[in-house]
Short mmCIF file of C-alpha atoms and ligand atoms in Angstrom, two decimals:
data_model
loop_
_atom_site.label_atom_id
_atom_site.label_comp_id
_atom_site.label_asym_id
_atom_site.label_seq_id
_atom_site.Cartn_x
_atom_site.Cartn_y
_atom_site.Cartn_z
CA MET A 1 0.00 0.00 0.00
CA ALA A 2 1.22 3.48 -0.83
CA SER A 3 2.38 5.56 2.14
CA LEU A 4 3.31 9.19 2.52
CA LEU A 5 6.89 8.20 1.78
CA THR A 6 6.16 6.40 -1.46
CA ILE A 7 3.52 8.55 -3.10
CA PRO A 8 4.73 10.98 -5.77
CA LEU A 9 5.92 14.36 -4.48
CA GLU A 10 3.05 16.18 -6.22
CA LEU A 11 0.58 14.10 -4.25
CA LEU A 12 2.41 14.63 -0.99
CA ILE A 13 2.30 18.36 -1.60
CA ALA A 14 -1.36 18.21 -2.52
CA VAL A 15 -2.15 16.31 0.67
CA SER A 16 -0.05 18.69 2.78
CA SER A 17 -1.79 21.71 1.36
CA PHE A 18 -4.91 20.78 3.33
CA LEU A 19 -3.07 21.01 6.65
CA SER A 20 -3.17 24.00 8.94
CA THR A 21 0.16 25.65 9.65
CA PRO A 22 0.72 23.90 13.04
CA ASP A 23 -0.21 20.51 11.54
CA LEU A 24 2.12 21.07 8.65
CA GLY A 25 4.87 21.82 11.18
CA ALA A 26 4.09 18.57 12.97
CA LEU A 27 4.20 16.60 9.72
CA ARG A 28 7.59 18.07 8.83
CA LEU A 29 8.90 16.96 12.23
CA THR A 30 7.77 13.36 11.84
CA CYS A 31 10.53 12.20 9.60
CA LYS A 32 13.60 13.42 7.78
CA GLN A 33 12.49 12.17 4.40
CA VAL A 34 9.15 13.99 4.53
CA GLU A 35 10.93 17.13 5.67
CA LYS A 36 13.39 16.86 2.81
CA SER A 37 10.71 16.20 0.21
CA LEU A 38 8.56 19.09 1.32
CA TYR A 39 11.40 21.52 1.87
CA GLU A 40 11.39 23.29 -1.51
CA TRP A 41 7.66 23.69 -1.55
CA PHE A 42 7.49 24.70 2.10
CA SER A 43 10.20 27.32 1.86
CA LYS A 44 8.57 28.72 -1.24
CA GLU A 45 5.14 28.96 0.32
CA PHE A 46 6.32 30.36 3.62
CA PHE A 47 9.33 32.44 2.72
CA THR A 48 8.64 34.12 -0.63
CA LYS A 49 6.63 36.96 0.81
CA LYS A 50 6.88 38.09 4.41
CA GLN A 51 5.28 40.82 6.41
CA PHE A 52 7.16 42.40 9.30
CA MET A 53 6.57 45.43 11.49
CA LEU A 54 8.63 48.00 13.34
CA THR A 55 9.27 46.13 16.59
CA GLU A 56 12.56 44.68 17.70
CA GLU A 57 11.22 41.11 17.76
CA SER A 58 9.80 41.32 14.26
CA LEU A 59 12.88 42.92 12.70
CA ARG A 60 15.09 40.42 14.55
CA VAL A 61 13.28 37.59 12.75
CA PHE A 62 13.66 39.48 9.47
CA ILE A 63 17.42 39.62 10.04
CA ASP A 64 17.52 35.92 10.98
CA ILE A 65 15.68 34.91 7.83
CA SER A 66 17.97 37.12 5.78
CA LYS A 67 20.96 35.23 7.20
CA HIS A 68 19.51 31.81 6.50
CA VAL A 69 21.37 30.22 3.60
CA SER A 70 18.29 29.07 1.76
CA PHE A 71 15.35 31.17 3.01
CA SER A 72 17.20 34.38 2.22
CA LYS A 73 17.22 33.39 -1.44
CA LYS A 74 13.52 32.61 -1.44
CA LEU A 75 12.48 35.93 0.04
CA THR A 76 11.52 38.24 -2.83
CA HIS A 77 8.76 40.37 -1.36
CA VAL A 78 9.09 42.21 1.94
CA ILE A 79 6.24 44.16 3.48
CA ILE A 80 6.59 46.38 6.50
CA ALA A 81 3.20 46.88 8.05
CA THR A 82 2.30 49.94 10.09
CA ASN A 83 1.49 47.98 13.27
CA VAL A 84 1.68 50.05 16.44
CA TYR A 85 0.86 49.62 20.08
CA ASP A 86 -2.23 51.65 20.84
CA ASP A 87 -1.65 54.79 22.89
CA LEU A 88 -5.07 54.76 24.43
CA PRO A 89 -5.44 53.18 27.84
CA VAL A 90 -6.15 49.54 27.16
CA HIS A 91 -7.80 46.87 29.20
CA LEU A 92 -5.39 44.07 29.91
CA ARG A 93 -6.13 40.74 31.47
CA ASP A 94 -3.51 40.77 34.26
CA SER A 95 -0.45 42.60 35.48
CA ASP A 96 1.90 40.41 33.47
CA ALA A 97 0.04 41.31 30.27
CA ALA A 98 -0.02 44.96 31.31
CA ALA A 99 3.75 45.02 31.91
CA ARG A 100 4.39 43.45 28.51
CA TRP A 101 2.12 45.92 26.76
CA VAL A 102 3.59 48.98 28.46
CA THR A 103 7.15 47.82 27.81
CA GLY A 104 6.41 46.82 24.23
CA ARG A 105 4.83 50.17 23.52
CA ARG A 106 7.77 52.09 24.94
CA ASP A 107 10.29 49.79 23.20
CA GLN A 108 8.69 50.51 19.86
CA LYS A 109 8.76 54.26 20.39
CA THR A 110 12.43 54.11 21.36
CA LEU A 111 13.23 51.83 18.42
CA LEU A 112 11.88 54.55 16.15
CA SER A 113 13.29 57.55 17.97
CA THR A 114 16.82 56.11 18.06
CA GLY A 115 16.70 55.01 14.43
CA VAL A 116 17.55 51.43 15.33
CA ASP A 117 14.70 50.31 13.05
CA LEU A 118 16.58 51.76 10.09
CA GLU A 119 19.77 49.95 11.12
CA MET A 120 17.97 46.64 11.47
CA LEU A 121 16.16 46.98 8.17
CA THR A 122 19.43 47.81 6.46
CA GLU A 123 21.15 44.78 7.94
CA ALA A 124 18.38 42.49 6.76
CA PHE A 125 18.10 43.93 3.25
CA GLN A 126 21.86 43.56 2.74
CA ASN A 127 21.56 39.80 2.70
CA LEU A 128 18.63 39.39 0.35
CA GLU A 129 19.88 38.31 -3.03
CA ASN A 130 16.57 38.16 -4.83
CA ILE A 131 14.53 41.00 -3.44
CA GLN A 132 11.95 42.17 -6.00
CA THR A 133 9.36 44.14 -4.09
CA VAL A 134 9.30 46.21 -0.94
CA GLY A 135 6.04 47.47 0.39
CA ILE A 136 4.05 49.10 3.13
CA ARG A 137 0.60 48.05 4.33
CA ASP A 138 -1.86 49.00 6.98
CA PHE A 139 -3.96 45.85 7.01
CA ASN A 140 -3.73 42.10 7.26
CA ASN A 141 -4.61 39.97 4.33
CA HIS A 142 -7.66 37.83 4.91
CA LYS A 143 -7.33 35.70 1.83
CA ARG A 144 -5.11 33.09 3.32
CA ILE A 145 -7.00 29.83 3.33
CA ARG A 146 -4.65 27.33 4.92
CA ASP A 147 -5.65 28.20 8.46
CA GLY A 148 -9.37 28.60 7.93
CA PRO A 149 -11.50 31.38 6.54
CA SER A 150 -11.12 33.68 9.54
CA ALA A 151 -7.36 33.42 9.93
CA SER A 152 -5.51 36.40 8.61
CA TRP A 153 -2.00 36.86 7.46
CA SER A 154 -0.43 39.21 9.94
CA SER A 155 2.97 40.74 10.52
CA TRP A 156 5.60 38.49 11.99
CA GLY A 157 5.45 38.95 15.77
CA ALA A 158 1.94 40.38 15.94
CA THR A 159 0.42 37.07 17.01
CA THR A 160 2.96 36.77 19.82
CA VAL A 161 2.02 40.20 21.15
CA HIS A 162 -1.61 39.15 21.04
CA ASN A 163 -0.83 35.90 22.80
CA GLU A 164 1.24 37.57 25.53
CA THR A 165 -0.96 40.55 26.23
CA GLY A 166 -4.39 39.50 25.04
CA ASN A 167 -4.45 42.67 22.95
CA ARG A 168 -4.01 43.14 19.24
CA LEU A 169 -1.69 45.69 17.72
CA GLY A 170 -3.48 48.23 15.57
CA PHE A 171 -2.28 50.02 12.46
CA SER A 172 -0.96 53.54 12.68
CA ARG A 173 -3.37 56.26 11.63
CA ASP A 174 -0.61 58.83 11.84
CA GLN A 175 -0.36 59.97 8.25
CA ASN A 176 1.69 63.02 9.04
CA ILE A 177 4.65 61.39 10.77
CA PHE A 178 4.61 57.60 11.19
CA VAL A 179 3.67 56.58 7.66
CA PRO A 180 5.83 59.13 5.76
CA ARG A 181 8.74 58.24 8.04
CA LEU A 182 8.28 54.54 7.32
CA PHE A 183 8.26 55.23 3.58
CA GLN A 184 11.43 57.27 3.83
CA ILE A 185 13.41 54.91 6.08
CA LEU A 186 12.37 51.93 3.98
CA LEU A 187 13.81 53.51 0.85
CA ARG A 188 16.86 54.60 2.79
CA ALA A 189 17.44 51.13 4.26
CA VAL A 190 17.14 49.54 0.82
CA GLY A 191 19.56 52.12 -0.58
CA LYS A 192 22.06 51.72 2.26
CA ALA A 193 21.93 47.97 1.71
CA LYS A 194 22.89 48.63 -1.93
CA GLN A 195 19.75 46.96 -3.16
CA ALA A 196 17.52 48.18 -5.96
CA PRO A 197 14.32 46.17 -6.04
CA PRO A 198 12.28 46.98 -9.14
CA GLU A 199 8.97 47.33 -7.32
CA VAL A 200 7.68 49.53 -4.52
CA GLU A 201 4.12 49.08 -3.31
CA VAL A 202 2.29 51.18 -0.76
CA LEU A 203 -1.14 49.77 0.04
CA LEU A 204 -3.03 51.83 2.59
CA ARG A 205 -6.65 51.16 3.40
CA HIS A 206 -7.02 53.41 6.40
CA GLY A 207 -5.44 56.54 5.13
CA PHE A 208 -3.43 58.24 2.49
CA LEU A 209 0.21 58.86 1.85
CA ASN A 210 1.06 62.43 2.77
CA ASP A 211 2.96 64.32 0.07
CA THR A 212 5.76 64.94 2.59
CA ALA A 213 6.65 61.21 2.33
CA PHE A 214 8.11 61.95 -1.11
CA HIS A 215 10.42 64.66 0.12
CA LEU A 216 13.99 63.86 -0.84
CA PRO A 217 16.29 66.38 0.77
CA ASN A 218 19.89 66.50 -0.45
CA PHE A 219 21.11 64.41 2.47
CA LEU A 220 18.85 61.50 1.46
CA GLN A 221 19.56 61.58 -2.23
CA PRO A 222 22.95 59.82 -2.29
CA THR A 223 21.45 56.66 -0.75
CA VAL A 224 17.98 56.74 -2.27
CA LYS A 225 18.73 57.91 -5.80
CA ALA A 226 20.04 54.58 -7.06
CA VAL A 227 16.94 52.83 -5.73
CA LEU A 228 14.66 55.22 -7.57
CA GLN A 229 16.71 55.13 -10.77
CA ASN A 230 16.10 51.43 -11.08
CA LEU A 231 12.48 51.47 -10.02
CA LYS A 232 10.17 49.91 -12.60
CA LYS A 233 6.89 49.67 -10.77
CA LEU A 234 5.44 52.18 -8.32
CA ILE A 235 2.07 51.32 -6.79
CA LEU A 236 0.49 53.89 -4.51
CA THR A 237 -2.89 52.76 -3.15
CA ASN A 238 -4.96 54.18 -1.45
CA ALA A 239 -4.81 57.86 -2.08
CA VAL A 240 -1.73 59.96 -2.35
CA SER A 241 -2.39 63.39 -0.99
CA VAL A 242 -1.28 66.03 -3.44
CA GLU A 243 -1.97 68.98 -1.20
CA SER A 244 -0.86 72.33 -2.47
CA VAL A 245 2.06 74.43 -1.58
CA ALA A 246 0.49 77.85 -2.12
CA VAL A 247 2.49 81.03 -1.76
CA TYR A 248 2.20 84.69 -2.63
CA ILE A 249 5.31 85.95 -4.30
CA ASN A 250 6.17 89.59 -3.87
CA GLY A 251 2.73 90.24 -2.49
CA SER A 252 0.96 89.46 -5.73
CA SER A 253 -0.32 86.39 -7.52
CA GLU A 254 -0.79 83.10 -5.72
CA VAL A 255 1.33 80.23 -6.96
CA ARG A 256 -0.15 76.77 -6.37
CA CYS A 257 1.70 73.55 -6.76
CA ALA A 258 -0.22 70.39 -5.87
CA GLY A 259 1.91 67.37 -5.04
CA TYR A 260 5.13 69.37 -4.97
CA PHE A 261 7.22 66.59 -3.43
CA LEU A 262 5.65 63.81 -5.50
CA ARG A 263 6.53 65.79 -8.62
CA GLN A 264 10.15 65.98 -7.53
CA PHE A 265 10.12 62.29 -6.59
CA LEU A 266 8.88 61.26 -10.04
CA GLY A 267 11.76 63.22 -11.45
CA HIS A 268 14.03 60.60 -9.86
CA THR A 269 12.23 57.57 -11.33
CA PRO A 270 13.00 57.77 -15.06
CA ASN A 271 12.74 54.04 -15.65
CA LEU A 272 9.20 53.47 -14.39
CA THR A 273 7.17 51.15 -16.58
CA HIS A 274 4.17 50.79 -14.30
CA LEU A 275 2.58 53.55 -12.25
CA ARG A 276 -0.56 53.35 -10.17
CA PHE A 277 -1.89 56.08 -7.96
CA ASN A 278 -5.16 57.18 -6.47
CA LEU A 279 -5.83 60.73 -5.41
CA PRO A 280 -8.12 62.02 -2.68
CA ARG A 281 -11.61 61.97 -4.03
CA HIS A 282 -12.87 65.47 -3.50
CA GLU A 283 -9.75 67.57 -3.89
CA VAL A 284 -10.83 68.50 -7.38
CA SER A 285 -8.69 71.53 -8.08
CA GLU A 286 -5.56 70.06 -6.51
CA ASN A 287 -5.89 66.78 -8.38
CA THR A 288 -6.41 68.66 -11.61
CA ASN A 289 -3.43 70.88 -10.88
CA PHE A 290 -1.22 67.83 -10.28
CA LEU A 291 -2.48 65.92 -13.32
CA GLN A 292 -2.03 68.93 -15.57
CA TRP A 293 1.58 69.04 -14.50
CA LEU A 294 1.94 65.29 -15.13
CA SER A 295 0.60 65.71 -18.67
CA LYS A 296 3.07 68.45 -19.58
CA PRO A 297 5.77 67.52 -22.05
CA ALA A 298 9.23 67.27 -20.56
CA VAL A 299 11.58 70.08 -21.35
CA SER A 300 15.28 69.74 -21.92
CA GLN A 301 17.53 70.05 -18.91
CA GLY A 302 18.79 73.50 -18.13
CA THR A 303 15.89 75.46 -19.59
CA LEU A 304 14.20 75.70 -16.20
CA PRO A 305 15.50 77.50 -13.14
CA THR A 306 16.95 74.92 -10.73
CA ALA A 307 14.97 76.19 -7.75
CA SER A 308 11.47 76.50 -9.07
CA LEU A 309 8.17 76.13 -7.28
CA GLU A 310 7.10 74.16 -10.31
CA PRO A 311 9.29 71.04 -10.57
CA ALA A 312 10.26 70.16 -14.15
CA PRO A 313 7.75 67.93 -15.96
CA VAL A 314 8.84 64.29 -16.18
CA THR A 315 9.32 62.13 -19.25
CA LEU A 316 8.71 58.58 -17.94
CA ALA A 317 9.77 57.39 -21.37
CA TYR A 318 9.23 53.70 -20.62
CA LEU A 319 5.77 53.87 -19.08
CA THR A 320 3.66 51.00 -20.42
CA SER A 321 1.08 50.63 -17.67
CA LEU A 322 -0.88 53.43 -16.04
CA GLU A 323 -3.59 52.95 -13.42
CA LEU A 324 -5.50 55.97 -12.20
CA GLY A 325 -8.01 55.61 -9.41
CA GLN A 326 -10.52 57.22 -7.09
CA PHE A 327 -10.41 60.86 -8.02
CA HIS A 328 -12.59 63.48 -9.55
CA THR A 329 -11.43 65.72 -12.37
CA LYS A 330 -12.29 67.16 -15.77
CA PRO A 331 -12.37 65.01 -18.93
CA ASP A 332 -9.56 66.89 -20.64
CA THR A 333 -7.21 66.34 -17.72
CA ILE A 334 -7.40 62.57 -18.07
CA LEU A 335 -7.14 62.76 -21.84
CA ASP A 336 -4.05 64.95 -21.61
CA VAL A 337 -2.32 62.49 -19.27
CA VAL A 338 -3.08 59.53 -21.54
CA ALA A 339 -2.04 61.51 -24.61
CA LYS A 340 1.30 62.33 -23.06
CA PHE A 341 2.17 58.66 -22.55
CA SER A 342 0.29 57.38 -25.62
CA THR A 343 3.37 56.32 -27.57
CA THR A 344 4.47 53.81 -24.92
CA LEU A 345 1.27 52.95 -23.07
CA GLN A 346 -0.04 49.40 -23.40
CA GLU A 347 -2.25 49.03 -20.37
CA LEU A 348 -4.65 51.57 -18.96
CA SER A 349 -6.95 51.31 -15.97
CA LEU A 350 -9.46 54.01 -15.02
CA TRP A 351 -11.03 52.99 -11.75
CA LYS A 352 -13.62 54.82 -9.66
CA LEU A 353 -12.91 58.03 -11.50
CA SER A 354 -15.48 60.75 -11.58
CA LEU A 355 -15.79 63.49 -14.18
CA SER A 356 -17.41 66.84 -14.43
CA GLU A 357 -16.77 69.89 -16.54
CA SER A 358 -16.76 72.12 -13.53
CA ASP A 359 -13.98 72.77 -11.05
CA VAL A 360 -16.29 72.29 -8.14
CA SER A 361 -16.78 68.99 -6.37
CA PRO A 362 -19.99 67.32 -7.59
CA LEU A 363 -21.33 67.16 -4.08
CA THR A 364 -21.40 70.89 -3.64
CA HIS A 365 -23.29 71.92 -6.72
CA SER A 366 -26.42 70.74 -8.35
CA PRO A 367 -25.90 70.07 -12.03
CA LEU A 368 -28.56 70.87 -14.57
CA TYR A 369 -30.04 68.04 -16.60
CA PRO A 370 -30.05 66.75 -19.19
CA LYS A 371 -26.37 66.94 -19.82
CA SER A 372 -24.12 65.11 -22.18
CA ASN A 373 -22.41 61.86 -21.31
CA LEU A 374 -18.82 62.87 -20.56
CA TRP A 375 -17.35 59.37 -20.55
CA ILE A 376 -18.57 58.76 -24.11
CA LYS A 377 -16.65 61.86 -25.12
CA VAL A 378 -13.55 60.56 -23.35
CA PHE A 379 -13.77 57.13 -25.01
CA ALA A 380 -14.32 58.75 -28.41
CA LYS A 381 -11.23 60.87 -27.97
CA LEU A 382 -9.18 57.88 -26.82
CA ALA A 383 -10.32 56.05 -29.96
CA GLY A 384 -9.06 58.99 -31.98
CA MET A 385 -5.55 58.91 -30.50
CA GLN A 386 -3.52 57.48 -33.37
CA GLN A 387 -0.50 56.57 -31.28
CA LEU A 388 -2.38 54.83 -28.52
CA GLN A 389 -2.06 51.06 -28.98
CA LEU A 390 -3.45 49.39 -25.87
CA ASN A 391 -3.26 45.70 -25.05
CA HIS A 392 -5.42 46.02 -21.99
CA LEU A 393 -8.06 48.48 -20.87
CA LYS A 394 -10.00 48.31 -17.65
CA VAL A 395 -12.67 50.84 -16.74
CA GLY A 396 -14.97 50.49 -13.78
CA GLN A 397 -17.16 52.12 -11.14
CA LEU A 398 -17.09 55.37 -13.04
CA GLN A 399 -19.10 58.46 -12.25
CA GLN A 400 -20.09 61.74 -13.79
CA ASP A 401 -21.27 64.71 -11.72
CA GLY A 402 -21.76 62.36 -8.78
CA LEU A 403 -23.95 60.00 -10.82
CA HIS A 404 -23.11 56.39 -11.51
CA VAL A 405 -21.97 55.47 -14.99
CA ASN A 406 -22.66 51.93 -16.18
CA PHE A 407 -22.26 49.74 -19.22
CA LYS A 408 -25.19 48.16 -20.95
CA ALA A 409 -25.18 45.99 -24.06
CA ALA A 410 -26.42 48.15 -26.92
CA GLY A 411 -29.80 47.55 -28.52
CA ARG A 412 -31.25 45.55 -25.67
CA ASP A 413 -33.50 47.40 -23.27
CA ASP A 414 -33.45 44.56 -20.78
CA ALA A 415 -29.65 44.16 -20.75
CA PRO A 416 -28.23 44.31 -17.22
CA LEU A 417 -26.24 47.35 -16.12
CA GLU A 418 -22.64 46.45 -15.46
CA THR A 419 -20.09 48.49 -13.58
CA VAL A 420 -16.85 47.16 -15.03
CA ARG A 421 -15.46 46.59 -18.51
CA ASP A 422 -12.18 44.80 -18.98
CA TYR A 423 -10.70 44.27 -22.43
CA THR A 424 -7.53 42.55 -23.55
CA ARG A 425 -6.19 41.71 -26.95
CA PRO A 426 -7.37 40.36 -29.33
CA LYS A 427 -10.74 42.00 -28.57
CA MET A 428 -9.10 45.40 -28.50
CA ASP A 429 -9.89 46.52 -32.03
CA SER A 430 -13.53 47.24 -31.44
CA PHE A 431 -13.48 47.92 -27.72
CA LEU A 432 -13.62 51.70 -27.74
CA LYS A 433 -16.44 51.71 -30.26
CA GLU A 434 -18.29 49.24 -28.09
CA LEU A 435 -17.75 51.39 -25.01
CA ILE A 436 -19.10 54.43 -26.83
CA ASP A 437 -22.31 52.54 -27.59
CA GLU A 438 -22.67 50.98 -24.19
CA THR A 439 -21.84 53.65 -21.64
CA VAL A 440 -24.87 55.03 -19.86
CA VAL A 441 -25.22 57.63 -17.13
CA LYS A 442 -27.78 56.90 -14.48
CA TRP A 443 -29.57 60.23 -14.78
CA PRO A 444 -31.76 61.08 -11.81
CA GLU A 445 -35.48 60.91 -12.34
CA HIS A 446 -35.84 64.36 -10.90
CA VAL A 447 -33.12 66.92 -10.38
CA SER A 448 -30.92 66.80 -7.26
CA SER A 449 -32.41 63.74 -5.66
CA ASP A 450 -30.27 63.14 -2.61
CA GLU A 451 -30.11 59.45 -3.18
CA ASP A 452 -28.66 59.76 -6.64
CA MET A 453 -26.14 62.28 -5.52
CA GLU A 454 -24.92 60.00 -2.83
CA ASP A 455 -21.37 58.91 -3.18
CA ASP A 456 -20.95 55.43 -1.89
CA GLY A 457 -17.20 55.30 -1.83
CA GLU A 458 -16.80 58.54 0.00
CA ASP A 459 -14.35 57.71 2.70
CA GLY A 460 -12.28 55.70 0.26
CA GLU A 461 -11.83 52.86 2.71
CA GLU A 462 -13.53 50.04 0.99
CA VAL A 463 -11.31 49.93 -2.03
CA ASP A 464 -11.48 46.47 -3.43
CA GLU A 465 -9.40 46.76 -6.50
CA ASP A 466 -6.04 46.40 -4.82
CA ASP A 467 -7.12 42.99 -3.59
CA ASP A 468 -5.90 41.73 -6.95
CA ASP A 469 -2.46 42.09 -5.53
CA ASP A 470 -3.12 39.89 -2.59
CA GLU A 471 -4.17 36.76 -4.33
CA ASN A 472 -0.80 35.16 -4.07
CA ASP A 473 -0.11 36.08 -0.49
CA GLU A 474 1.54 33.42 1.49
CA GLU A 475 2.86 33.36 4.97
C1 NAG B 501 0.16 31.45 23.93
O1 NAG B 501 1.20 30.60 23.56
C2 NAG B 501 1.38 29.47 24.43
C3 NAG B 501 2.64 28.74 24.06
O2 NAG B 501 2.90 28.82 22.70
C4 NAG B 501 0.15 28.63 24.33
O3 NAG B 501 0.28 27.48 25.16
C5 NAG B 501 -1.04 29.44 24.75
O4 NAG B 501 -2.23 28.71 24.60
C6 NAG B 501 -1.16 30.72 23.95
N1 NAG B 501 -2.15 31.57 24.54
C7 NAG B 501 -3.10 32.20 23.84
C8 NAG B 501 -4.02 33.07 24.63
O5 NAG B 501 -3.17 32.11 22.64
C1 NAG B 502 0.95 66.20 5.81
O1 NAG B 502 1.83 66.30 6.90
C2 NAG B 502 2.14 67.62 7.30
C3 NAG B 502 3.09 67.54 8.49
O2 NAG B 502 4.19 66.77 8.19
C4 NAG B 502 0.87 68.36 7.72
O3 NAG B 502 1.18 69.69 8.02
C5 NAG B 502 -0.14 68.29 6.59
O4 NAG B 502 -1.35 68.87 7.03
C6 NAG B 502 -0.38 66.85 6.18
N1 NAG B 502 -1.29 66.81 5.06
C7 NAG B 502 -2.52 66.35 5.12
C8 NAG B 502 -3.31 66.36 3.86
O5 NAG B 502 -3.00 65.93 6.15
C1 NAG B 503 17.59 54.03 -15.78
O1 NAG B 503 17.67 55.29 -16.40
C2 NAG B 503 18.96 55.80 -16.55
C3 NAG B 503 18.87 57.15 -17.21
O2 NAG B 503 17.90 57.95 -16.67
C4 NAG B 503 19.83 54.87 -17.33
O3 NAG B 503 21.15 55.35 -17.39
C5 NAG B 503 19.82 53.51 -16.69
O4 NAG B 503 20.52 52.59 -17.46
C6 NAG B 503 18.42 53.00 -16.47
N1 NAG B 503 18.45 51.78 -15.72
C7 NAG B 503 17.72 50.74 -16.00
C8 NAG B 503 17.85 49.56 -15.12
O5 NAG B 503 16.94 50.72 -16.95
C1 NAG B 504 7.62 93.34 -6.52
O1 NAG B 504 6.46 94.08 -6.81
C2 NAG B 504 6.67 95.49 -6.99
C3 NAG B 504 5.30 96.16 -7.13
O2 NAG B 504 4.46 95.45 -7.99
C4 NAG B 504 7.57 95.71 -8.22
O3 NAG B 504 7.80 97.11 -8.40
C5 NAG B 504 8.89 94.99 -7.97
O4 NAG B 504 9.70 95.09 -9.12
C6 NAG B 504 8.63 93.50 -7.65
N1 NAG B 504 9.90 92.90 -7.27
C7 NAG B 504 10.36 91.81 -7.87
C8 NAG B 504 11.68 91.30 -7.36
O5 NAG B 504 9.78 91.26 -8.80
#
């Protein structure tokens, strides 16, 4: 009769994949041969992608893994989550738990204030031969199935804190200091470690990335520049705040520059092929100001003053994939951005975007009806862009003037309304024509009905699109 030791490896792996993590550990301990057979698969599943946090215990494990002969080679994706000990008075089960919580909380603050987190990150990154992606997150992935539907994939060390104190670590909501600092020290650690992973991913569900995170003062540039030069993929989800620097010069006209530091940052990433960002939903004029800058043609070096409140437009000559999400702007602004990159662009995603012709947020004015369908105009203009040769187009959950925009098969009154359209080659030839025929605005039955004006994604927290990225998460 076949036994675990004689069945083919594929079967052994298939059987093992039904085990919970502790049971899998037990199986690996039962015998050397099983351990040896499962080793490749196990190290791949458990050590390809790891999530750590800024505590000594977590970063210590990161360093240990990075020094392990084999695991260090498997580790290609490192996430630092924004876990923090809550500052609020917490209820703890006993004095032992209380002492651990109070000490842990203070340890973390001191780890950050002394910069030891940066040193530890640097040490770990130095040893990783195959690092591809570094990222930041403020949530746990719930898609992991091995340990049951409710088990989540948390940062290394977070479960221990929970076990020892009975309390769970939260995620920092401090967008002004904690999160920008994490972004900056992460890039600095990677740079100091002489690494240049091609992908950086910031996935925030509970907040946005403050523009100050992108500030690269002269003293950071020597270490960070090489990282950014080699960067191919920059994913910024949820919103990036592109708040304005607004000044009056010589007492006269106001100069506004939305996303000042992000503009400078993009000037350091010439090799980007894939860019995704979302902007804060209702900052209409700032988003438009930033996007108008992004769509400007690059000018040759030296024709602009070096210290300008308007950073030089960027080329991004290799950009093939652009994903824009969440924000509200005018039709021409989006068209100008696409037009600028049209010679290289192959993939375009327009997700949860909202259009209106006016500068004012749709929620503060009451548009007159009937109006024209702005998305049809956008699709028609995209179809007319000679240079634009897309392989993939995804549009979904669009809006116009605060009203939902849907897709409905043409010529069929009873066709269902759909919210998403996703086209890839070879269907691409007719796709824009199809979109023009099928895009419908859900006009209100009577003007300014509150229900129709309601914006269901308002706080931007229930973004679901970035879940695509989590499908392959493994502990
Ligand atoms: C904490 O971990 C210990 C040892 O690993 C275990 O025996 C105990 O049940 C855990 N406690 C909780 C509350 O999870
Ligand atoms: C970004 O952070 C700075 C402080 O570093 C703060 O003054 C500013 O208000 C923050 N921006 C937003 C949009 O909260
Ligand atoms: C990145 O761009 C620079 C020029 O801006 C170029 O010299 C370098 O070779 C590029 N690196 C990669 C990896 O493409
Ligand atoms: C500042 O404004 C005043 C009055 O408009 C003008 O005379 C002066 O030349 C300006 N100075 C500079 C440096 O532009």
